[in-house]
Backbone as JSON, one array per atom type, in Angstrom:
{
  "sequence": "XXXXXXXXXXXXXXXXXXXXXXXXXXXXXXXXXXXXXXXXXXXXXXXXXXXXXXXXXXXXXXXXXXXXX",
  "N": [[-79.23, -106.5, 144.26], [-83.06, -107.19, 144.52], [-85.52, -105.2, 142.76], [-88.77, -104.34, 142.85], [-90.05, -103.79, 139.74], [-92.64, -104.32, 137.8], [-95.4, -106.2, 137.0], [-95.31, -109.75, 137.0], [-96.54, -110.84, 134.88], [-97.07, -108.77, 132.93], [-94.87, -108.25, 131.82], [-94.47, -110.66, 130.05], [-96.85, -110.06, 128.37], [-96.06, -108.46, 126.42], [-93.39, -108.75, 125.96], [-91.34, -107.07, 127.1], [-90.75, -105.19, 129.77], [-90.66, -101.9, 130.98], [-89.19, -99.34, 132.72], [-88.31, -96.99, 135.77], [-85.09, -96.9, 137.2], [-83.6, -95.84, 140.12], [-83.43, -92.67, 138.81], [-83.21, -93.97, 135.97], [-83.34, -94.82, 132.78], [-84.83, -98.5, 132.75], [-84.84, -101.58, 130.79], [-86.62, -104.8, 131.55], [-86.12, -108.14, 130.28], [-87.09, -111.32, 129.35], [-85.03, -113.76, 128.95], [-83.55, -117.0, 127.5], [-84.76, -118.12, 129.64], [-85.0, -116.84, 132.16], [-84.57, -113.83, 134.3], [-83.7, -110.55, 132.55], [-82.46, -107.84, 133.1], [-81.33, -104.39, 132.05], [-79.75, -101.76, 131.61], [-81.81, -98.96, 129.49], [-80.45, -97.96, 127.02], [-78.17, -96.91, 124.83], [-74.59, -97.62, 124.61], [-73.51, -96.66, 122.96], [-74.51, -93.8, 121.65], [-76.3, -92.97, 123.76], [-78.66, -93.23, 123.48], [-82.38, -94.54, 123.31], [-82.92, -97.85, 123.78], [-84.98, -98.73, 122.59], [-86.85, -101.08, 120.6], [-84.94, -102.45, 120.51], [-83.08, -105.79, 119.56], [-83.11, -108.52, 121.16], [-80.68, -111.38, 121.61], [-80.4, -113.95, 122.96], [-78.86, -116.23, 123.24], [-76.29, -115.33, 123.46], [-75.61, -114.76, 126.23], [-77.29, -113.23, 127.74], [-77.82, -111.09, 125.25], [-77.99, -107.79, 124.31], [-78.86, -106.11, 121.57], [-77.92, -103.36, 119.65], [-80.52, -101.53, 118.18], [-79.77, -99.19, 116.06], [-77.26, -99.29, 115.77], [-76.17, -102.31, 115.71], [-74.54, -103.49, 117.16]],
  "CA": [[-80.45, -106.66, 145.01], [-83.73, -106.98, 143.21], [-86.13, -103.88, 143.12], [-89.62, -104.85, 141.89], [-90.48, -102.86, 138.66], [-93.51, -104.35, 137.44], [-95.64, -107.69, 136.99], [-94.74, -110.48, 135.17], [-97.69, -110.51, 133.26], [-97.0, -107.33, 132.09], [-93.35, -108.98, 131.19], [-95.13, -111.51, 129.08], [-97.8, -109.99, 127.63], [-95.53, -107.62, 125.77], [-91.8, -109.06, 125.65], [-90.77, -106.39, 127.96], [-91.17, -103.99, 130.65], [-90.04, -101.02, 131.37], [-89.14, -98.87, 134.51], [-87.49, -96.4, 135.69], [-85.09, -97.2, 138.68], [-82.83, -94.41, 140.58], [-83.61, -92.06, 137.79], [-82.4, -94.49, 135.12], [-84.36, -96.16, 132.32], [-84.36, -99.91, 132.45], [-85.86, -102.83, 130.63], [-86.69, -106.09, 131.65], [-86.77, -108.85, 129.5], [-87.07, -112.93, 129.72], [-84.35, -114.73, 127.74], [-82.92, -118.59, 127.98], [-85.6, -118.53, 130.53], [-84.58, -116.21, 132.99], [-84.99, -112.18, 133.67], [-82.66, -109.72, 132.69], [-82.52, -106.04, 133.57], [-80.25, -103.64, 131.5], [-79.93, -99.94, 130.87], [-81.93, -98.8, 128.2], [-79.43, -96.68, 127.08], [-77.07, -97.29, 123.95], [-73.43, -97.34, 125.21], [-72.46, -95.76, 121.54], [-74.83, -93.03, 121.29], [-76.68, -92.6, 124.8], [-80.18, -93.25, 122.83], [-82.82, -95.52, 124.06], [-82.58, -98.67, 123.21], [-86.27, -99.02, 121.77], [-87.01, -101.92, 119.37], [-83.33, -103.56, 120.31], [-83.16, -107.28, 119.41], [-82.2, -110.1, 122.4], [-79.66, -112.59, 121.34], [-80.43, -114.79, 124.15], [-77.25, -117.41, 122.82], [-75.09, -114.81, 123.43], [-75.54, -114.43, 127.58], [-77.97, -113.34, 126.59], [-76.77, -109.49, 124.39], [-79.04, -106.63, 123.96], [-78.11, -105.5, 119.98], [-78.65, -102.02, 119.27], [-81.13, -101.19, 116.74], [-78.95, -98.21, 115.11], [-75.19, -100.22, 115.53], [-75.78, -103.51, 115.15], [-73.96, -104.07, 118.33]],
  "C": [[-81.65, -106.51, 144.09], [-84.74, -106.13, 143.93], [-87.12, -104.26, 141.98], [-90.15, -103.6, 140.87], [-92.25, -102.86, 137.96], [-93.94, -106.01, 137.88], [-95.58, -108.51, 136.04], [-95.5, -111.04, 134.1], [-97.66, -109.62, 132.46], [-96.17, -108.11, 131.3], [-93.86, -109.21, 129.7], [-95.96, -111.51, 128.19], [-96.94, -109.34, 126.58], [-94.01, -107.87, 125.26], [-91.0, -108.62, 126.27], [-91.54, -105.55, 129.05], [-90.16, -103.23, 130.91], [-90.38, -100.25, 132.5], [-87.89, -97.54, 134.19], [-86.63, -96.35, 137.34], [-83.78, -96.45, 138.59], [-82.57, -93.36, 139.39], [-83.06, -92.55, 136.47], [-83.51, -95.1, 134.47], [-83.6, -97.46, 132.69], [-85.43, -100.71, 131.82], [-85.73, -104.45, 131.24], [-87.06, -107.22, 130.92], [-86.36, -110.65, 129.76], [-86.05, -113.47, 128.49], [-83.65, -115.8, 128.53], [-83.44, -118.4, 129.49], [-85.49, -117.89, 131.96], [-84.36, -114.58, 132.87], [-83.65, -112.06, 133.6], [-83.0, -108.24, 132.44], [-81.0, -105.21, 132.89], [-80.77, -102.13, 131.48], [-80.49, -99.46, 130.0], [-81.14, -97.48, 127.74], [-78.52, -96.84, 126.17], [-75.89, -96.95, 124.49], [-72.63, -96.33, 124.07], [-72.94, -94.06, 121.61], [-75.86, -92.36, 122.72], [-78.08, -92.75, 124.03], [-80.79, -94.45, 123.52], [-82.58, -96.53, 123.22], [-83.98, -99.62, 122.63], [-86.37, -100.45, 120.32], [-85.26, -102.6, 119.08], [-83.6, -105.13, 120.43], [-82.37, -107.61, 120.87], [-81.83, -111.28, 122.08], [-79.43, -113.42, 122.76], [-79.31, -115.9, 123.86], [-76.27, -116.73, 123.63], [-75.11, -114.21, 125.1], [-75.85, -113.73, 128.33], [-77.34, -111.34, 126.17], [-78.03, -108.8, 123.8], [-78.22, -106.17, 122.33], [-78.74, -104.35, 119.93], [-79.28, -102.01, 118.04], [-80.5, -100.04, 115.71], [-77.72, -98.62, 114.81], [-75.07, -101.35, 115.51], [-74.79, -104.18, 116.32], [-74.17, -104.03, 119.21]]
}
């Protein structure tokens, strides 16, 4: 279900937005032209996921900035 976080000017002005929804970070970001909402949350290390690249090819794949994955 979608749960509005911010506006999408914000989105755009910046590359992202962030939120925090049922006590959880999340970011939102636009890739292959369409939003996506993830955890900011490294799955390796539980760290945020600050300054992580978006491989929009890849469906589209959040890369961690500390693992490379």
């Amino acid at each position: 279900h979608w749960i509005d976080v911010g506006a999408l000017a914000d989105l755009e002005a910046s590359g992202h937005l962030d939120a925090e929804v049922d006590d959880r970070p999340v970011t939102v970001v636009r890739a292959a032209g369409r939003l996506h909402a993830f955890e900011d949350r490294c799955s390796h290390d539980g760290e945020p996921l600050a300054g992580a690249e978006i491989d929009a090819d890849d469906g589209p794949a959040v890369i961690c900035p500390r693992h490379g994955a």
